[in-house]
N, CA and C of each residue as an Amber inpcrd file, in Angstrom:
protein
   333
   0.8240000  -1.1970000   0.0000000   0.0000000   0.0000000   0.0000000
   0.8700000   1.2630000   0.0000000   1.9820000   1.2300000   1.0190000
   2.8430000   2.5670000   1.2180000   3.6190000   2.5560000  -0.4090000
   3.8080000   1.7450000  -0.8420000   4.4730000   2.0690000  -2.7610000
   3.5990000   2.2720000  -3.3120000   2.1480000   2.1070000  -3.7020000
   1.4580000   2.3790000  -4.1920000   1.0540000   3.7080000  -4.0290000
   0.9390000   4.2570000  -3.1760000   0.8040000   5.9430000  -2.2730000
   1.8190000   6.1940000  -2.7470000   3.2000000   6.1580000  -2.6160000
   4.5870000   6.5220000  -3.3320000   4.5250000   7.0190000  -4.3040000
   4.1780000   5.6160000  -5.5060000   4.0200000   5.7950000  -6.9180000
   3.2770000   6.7740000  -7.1310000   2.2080000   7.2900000  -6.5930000
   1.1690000   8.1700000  -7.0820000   1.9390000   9.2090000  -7.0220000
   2.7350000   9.2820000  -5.9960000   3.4260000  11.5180000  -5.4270000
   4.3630000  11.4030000  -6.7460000   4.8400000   9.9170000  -7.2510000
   5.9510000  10.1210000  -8.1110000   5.4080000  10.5350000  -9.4950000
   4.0420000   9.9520000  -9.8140000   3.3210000  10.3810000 -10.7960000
   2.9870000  11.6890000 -11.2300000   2.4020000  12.3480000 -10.2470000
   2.2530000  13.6840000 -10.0690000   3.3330000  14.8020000 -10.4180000
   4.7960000  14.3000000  -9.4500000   5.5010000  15.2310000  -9.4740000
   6.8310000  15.0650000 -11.1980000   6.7740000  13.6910000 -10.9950000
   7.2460000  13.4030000 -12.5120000   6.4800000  13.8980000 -14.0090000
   5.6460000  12.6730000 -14.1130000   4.8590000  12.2130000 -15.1050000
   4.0130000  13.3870000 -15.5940000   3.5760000  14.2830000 -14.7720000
   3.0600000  15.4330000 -14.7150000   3.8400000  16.7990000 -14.4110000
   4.9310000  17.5010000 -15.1150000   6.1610000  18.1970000 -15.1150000
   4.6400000  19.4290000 -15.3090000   4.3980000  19.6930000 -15.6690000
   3.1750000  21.1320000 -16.2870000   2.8400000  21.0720000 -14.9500000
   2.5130000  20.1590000 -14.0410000   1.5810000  20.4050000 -12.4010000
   3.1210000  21.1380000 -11.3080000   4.2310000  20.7590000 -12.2990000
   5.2540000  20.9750000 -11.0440000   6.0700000  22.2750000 -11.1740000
   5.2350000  23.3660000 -10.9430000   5.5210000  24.2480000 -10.5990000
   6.1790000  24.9500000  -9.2970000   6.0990000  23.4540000  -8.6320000
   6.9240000  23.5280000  -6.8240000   7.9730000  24.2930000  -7.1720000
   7.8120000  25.2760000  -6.0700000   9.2020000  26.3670000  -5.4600000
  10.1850000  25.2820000  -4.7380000   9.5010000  24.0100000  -4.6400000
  10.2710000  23.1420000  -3.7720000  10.6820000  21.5820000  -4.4690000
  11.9300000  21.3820000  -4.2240000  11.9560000  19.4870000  -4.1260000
  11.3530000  18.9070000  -3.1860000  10.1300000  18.0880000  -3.2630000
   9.3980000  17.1530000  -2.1980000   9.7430000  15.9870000  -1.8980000
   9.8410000  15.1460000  -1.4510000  10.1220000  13.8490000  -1.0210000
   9.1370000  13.1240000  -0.9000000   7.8180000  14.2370000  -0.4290000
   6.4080000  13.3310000   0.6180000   5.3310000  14.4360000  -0.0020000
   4.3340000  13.9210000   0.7000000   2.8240000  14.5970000   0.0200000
   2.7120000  15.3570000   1.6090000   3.2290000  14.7320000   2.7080000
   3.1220000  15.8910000   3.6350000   3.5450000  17.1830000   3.8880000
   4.9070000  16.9620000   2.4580000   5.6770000  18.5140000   2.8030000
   4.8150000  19.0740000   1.2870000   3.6350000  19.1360000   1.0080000
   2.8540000  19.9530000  -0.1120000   2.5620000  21.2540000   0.9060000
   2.0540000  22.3230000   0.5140000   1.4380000  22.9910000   1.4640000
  -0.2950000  23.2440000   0.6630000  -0.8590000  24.1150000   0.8330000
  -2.1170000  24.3500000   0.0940000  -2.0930000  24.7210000  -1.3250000
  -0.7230000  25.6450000  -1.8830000  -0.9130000  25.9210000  -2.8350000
  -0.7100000  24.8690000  -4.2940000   0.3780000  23.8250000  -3.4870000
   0.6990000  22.9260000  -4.2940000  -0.2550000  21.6550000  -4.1830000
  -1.1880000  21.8170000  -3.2520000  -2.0650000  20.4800000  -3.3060000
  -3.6110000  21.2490000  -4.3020000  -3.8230000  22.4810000  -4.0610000
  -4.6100000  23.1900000  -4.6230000  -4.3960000  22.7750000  -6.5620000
  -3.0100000  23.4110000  -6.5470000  -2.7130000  23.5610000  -7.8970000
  -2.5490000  22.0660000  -8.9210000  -2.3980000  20.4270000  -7.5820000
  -2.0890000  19.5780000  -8.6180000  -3.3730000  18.7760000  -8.5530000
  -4.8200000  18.8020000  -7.9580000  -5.8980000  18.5160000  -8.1430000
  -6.2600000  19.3670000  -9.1970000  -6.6570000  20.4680000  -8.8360000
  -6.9260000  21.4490000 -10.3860000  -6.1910000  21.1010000 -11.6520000
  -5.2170000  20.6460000 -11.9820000  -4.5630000  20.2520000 -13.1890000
  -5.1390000  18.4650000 -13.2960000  -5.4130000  18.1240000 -12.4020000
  -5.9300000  16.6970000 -12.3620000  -6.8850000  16.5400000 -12.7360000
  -8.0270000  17.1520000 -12.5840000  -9.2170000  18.1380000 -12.7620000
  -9.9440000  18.0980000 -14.2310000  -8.4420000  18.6670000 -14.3300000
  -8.5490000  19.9540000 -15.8100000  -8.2260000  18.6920000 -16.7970000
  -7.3400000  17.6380000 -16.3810000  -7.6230000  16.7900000 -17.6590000
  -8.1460000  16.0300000 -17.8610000  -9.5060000  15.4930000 -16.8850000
 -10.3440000  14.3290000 -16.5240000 -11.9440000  15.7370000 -17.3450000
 -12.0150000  16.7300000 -16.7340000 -13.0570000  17.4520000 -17.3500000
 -12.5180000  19.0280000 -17.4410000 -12.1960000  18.9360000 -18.7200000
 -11.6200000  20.8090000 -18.8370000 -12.5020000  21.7460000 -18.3060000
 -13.7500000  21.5360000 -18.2850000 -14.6730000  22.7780000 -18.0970000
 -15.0120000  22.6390000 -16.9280000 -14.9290000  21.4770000 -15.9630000
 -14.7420000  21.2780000 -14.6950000 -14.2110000  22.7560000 -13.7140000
 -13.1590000  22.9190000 -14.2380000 -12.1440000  24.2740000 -13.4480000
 -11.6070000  25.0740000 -14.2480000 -12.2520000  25.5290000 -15.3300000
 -12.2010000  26.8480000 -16.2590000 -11.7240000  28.2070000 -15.2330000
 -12.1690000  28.1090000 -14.3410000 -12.1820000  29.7100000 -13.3240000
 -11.3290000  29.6120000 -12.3730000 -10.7260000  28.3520000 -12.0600000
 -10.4140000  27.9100000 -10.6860000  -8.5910000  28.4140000 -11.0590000
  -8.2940000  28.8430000 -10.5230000  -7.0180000  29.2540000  -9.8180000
  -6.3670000  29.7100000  -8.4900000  -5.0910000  29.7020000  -8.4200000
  -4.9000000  29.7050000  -6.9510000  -3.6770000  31.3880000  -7.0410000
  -4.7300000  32.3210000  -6.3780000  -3.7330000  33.2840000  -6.3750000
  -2.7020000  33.2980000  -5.7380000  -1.3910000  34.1590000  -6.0960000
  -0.3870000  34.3130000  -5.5040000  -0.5550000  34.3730000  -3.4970000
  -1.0720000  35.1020000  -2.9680000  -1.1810000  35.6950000  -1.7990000
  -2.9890000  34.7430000  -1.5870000  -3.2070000  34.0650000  -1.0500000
  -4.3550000  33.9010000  -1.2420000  -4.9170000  33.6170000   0.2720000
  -5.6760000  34.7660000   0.6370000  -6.0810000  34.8040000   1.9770000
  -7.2440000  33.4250000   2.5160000  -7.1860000  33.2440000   3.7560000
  -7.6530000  32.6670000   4.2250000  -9.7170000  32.1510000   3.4730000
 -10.0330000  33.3850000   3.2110000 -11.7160000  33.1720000   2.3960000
 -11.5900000  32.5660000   0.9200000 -10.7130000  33.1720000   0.3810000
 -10.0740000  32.8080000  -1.0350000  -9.6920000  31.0620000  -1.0490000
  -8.5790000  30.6550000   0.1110000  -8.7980000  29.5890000   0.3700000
 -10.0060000  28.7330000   0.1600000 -10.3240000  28.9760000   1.3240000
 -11.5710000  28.3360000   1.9410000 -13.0440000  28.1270000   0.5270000
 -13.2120000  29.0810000   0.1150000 -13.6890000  29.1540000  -1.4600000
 -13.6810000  28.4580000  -2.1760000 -12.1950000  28.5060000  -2.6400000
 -11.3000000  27.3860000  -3.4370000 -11.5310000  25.8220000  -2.9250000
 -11.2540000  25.5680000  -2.0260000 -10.9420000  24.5530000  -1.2360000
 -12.9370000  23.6780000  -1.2260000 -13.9230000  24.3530000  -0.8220000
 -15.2280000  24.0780000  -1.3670000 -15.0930000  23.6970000  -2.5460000
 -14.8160000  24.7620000  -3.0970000 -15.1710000  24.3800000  -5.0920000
 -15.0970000  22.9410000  -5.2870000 -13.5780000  22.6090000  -5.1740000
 -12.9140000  21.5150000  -5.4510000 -13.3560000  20.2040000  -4.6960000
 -13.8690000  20.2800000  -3.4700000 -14.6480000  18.9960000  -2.9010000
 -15.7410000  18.6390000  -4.0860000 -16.5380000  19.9550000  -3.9410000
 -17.4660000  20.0670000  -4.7300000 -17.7460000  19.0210000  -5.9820000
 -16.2610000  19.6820000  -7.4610000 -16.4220000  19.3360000  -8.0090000
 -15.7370000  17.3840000  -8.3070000 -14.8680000  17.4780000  -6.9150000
 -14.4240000  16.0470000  -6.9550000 -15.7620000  14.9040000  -6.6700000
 -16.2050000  15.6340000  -5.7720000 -17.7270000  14.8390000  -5.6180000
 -18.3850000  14.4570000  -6.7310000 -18.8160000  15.5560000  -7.5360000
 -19.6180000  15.3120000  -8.8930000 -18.8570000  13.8270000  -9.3480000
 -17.5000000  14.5620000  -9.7240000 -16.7120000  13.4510000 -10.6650000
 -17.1700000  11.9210000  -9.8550000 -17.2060000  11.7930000  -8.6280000
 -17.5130000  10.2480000  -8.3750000 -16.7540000  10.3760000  -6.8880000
 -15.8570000  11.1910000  -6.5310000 -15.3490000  10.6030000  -4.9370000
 -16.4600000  10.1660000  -4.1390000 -15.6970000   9.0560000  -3.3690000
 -16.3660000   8.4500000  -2.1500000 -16.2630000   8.7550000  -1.2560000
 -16.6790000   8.4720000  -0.0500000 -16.4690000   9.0890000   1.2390000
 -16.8850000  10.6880000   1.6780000 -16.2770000  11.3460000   2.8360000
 -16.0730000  12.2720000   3.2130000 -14.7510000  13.0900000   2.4040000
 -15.5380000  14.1710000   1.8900000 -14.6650000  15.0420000   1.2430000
 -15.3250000  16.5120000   1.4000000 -14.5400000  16.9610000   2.3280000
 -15.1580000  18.3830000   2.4510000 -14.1420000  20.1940000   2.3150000
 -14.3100000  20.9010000   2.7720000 -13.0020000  21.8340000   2.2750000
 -11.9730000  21.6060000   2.7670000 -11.9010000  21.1660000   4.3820000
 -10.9470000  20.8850000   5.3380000  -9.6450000  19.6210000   4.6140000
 -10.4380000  19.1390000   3.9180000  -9.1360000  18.0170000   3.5350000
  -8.1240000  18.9020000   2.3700000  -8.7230000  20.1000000   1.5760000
  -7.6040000  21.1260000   0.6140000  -7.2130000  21.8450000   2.1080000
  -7.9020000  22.7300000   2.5550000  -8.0210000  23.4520000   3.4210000
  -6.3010000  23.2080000   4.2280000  -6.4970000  22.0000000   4.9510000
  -5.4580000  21.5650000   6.0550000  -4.7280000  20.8500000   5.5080000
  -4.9350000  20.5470000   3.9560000  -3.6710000  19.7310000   3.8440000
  -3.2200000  18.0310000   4.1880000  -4.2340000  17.6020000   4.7960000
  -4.0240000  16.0660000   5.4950000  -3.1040000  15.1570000   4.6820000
  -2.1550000  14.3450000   5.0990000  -1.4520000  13.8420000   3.8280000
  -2.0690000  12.7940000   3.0650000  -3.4910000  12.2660000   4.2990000
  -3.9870000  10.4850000   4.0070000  -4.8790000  10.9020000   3.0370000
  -5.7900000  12.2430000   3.2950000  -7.0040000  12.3740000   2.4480000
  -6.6050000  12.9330000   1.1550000  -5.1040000  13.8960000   0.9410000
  -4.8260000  14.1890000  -0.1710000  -4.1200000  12.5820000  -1.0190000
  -4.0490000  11.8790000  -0.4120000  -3.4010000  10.9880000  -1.4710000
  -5.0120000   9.7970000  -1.4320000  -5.6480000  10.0150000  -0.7850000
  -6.8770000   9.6870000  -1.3310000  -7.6740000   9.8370000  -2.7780000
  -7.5460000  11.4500000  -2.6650000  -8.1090000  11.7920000  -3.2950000
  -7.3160000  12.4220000  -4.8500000  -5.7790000  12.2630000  -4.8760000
  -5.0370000  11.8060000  -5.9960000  -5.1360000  10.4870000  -6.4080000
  -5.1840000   9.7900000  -5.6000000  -5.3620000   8.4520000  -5.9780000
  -6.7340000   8.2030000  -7.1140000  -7.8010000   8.9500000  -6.4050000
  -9.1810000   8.6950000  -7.2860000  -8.8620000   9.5140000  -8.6120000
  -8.2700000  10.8530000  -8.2770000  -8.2080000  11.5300000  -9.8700000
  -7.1600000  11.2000000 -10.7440000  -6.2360000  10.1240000 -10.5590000
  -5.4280000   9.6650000 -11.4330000  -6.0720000   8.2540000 -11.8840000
  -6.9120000   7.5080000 -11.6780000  -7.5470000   6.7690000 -11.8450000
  -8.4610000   7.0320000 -12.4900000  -9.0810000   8.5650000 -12.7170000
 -10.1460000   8.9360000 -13.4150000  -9.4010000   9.1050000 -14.4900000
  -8.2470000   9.7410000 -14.9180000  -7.5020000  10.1480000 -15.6300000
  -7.0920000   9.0080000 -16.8560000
């Protein structure tokens, strides 16, 4: 299970060079912060349904409501697409490492 979770961060941050706009080298999905978990669902998103996140971007400075906004949308529209479970803003929001590789897991699979 823990390589399989692996493979996915390696997918993302490899296989997907256009999503890796990281200011940073990562190792783990825990050292993402919001903007980079924001920005590689939205590109995940964007190639499972383009018109899905036509509007959706993550500003430079992006205050706490802007967040929180964002972070809705995207449950939102992961829901439509088919996620299971509990998915609400708090999992973009805070960042969790289990629910973000959850929920990469489902959109690379949609993909």
């Amino acid at each position: 299970m823990i390589q399989f979770l692996n493979s996915i961060f390696i997918v993302v941050t490899i296989f997907f060079p256009f999503i890796s706009s990281f200011e940073n080298d990562y190792t783990s999905l825990k050292e993402f912060g919001f903007k980079d978990v924001v920005e590689s669902v939205i590109k995940c998103i964007s190639l499972i349904d383009n018109q899905a996140c036509n509007e959706l971007f993550v500003p430079p400075e992006a205050n706490m409501a802007v967040q929180y906004k964002l972070s809705n949308q995207l449950s939102n529209i992961c829901s439509e697409l088919g996620f299971r479970g509990d998915l609400g803003y708090q999992v973009f929001l805070y960042c969790s490492e289990i629910e973000i590789r959850k929920v990469l897991s489902f959109l690379l699979e949609k993909i």
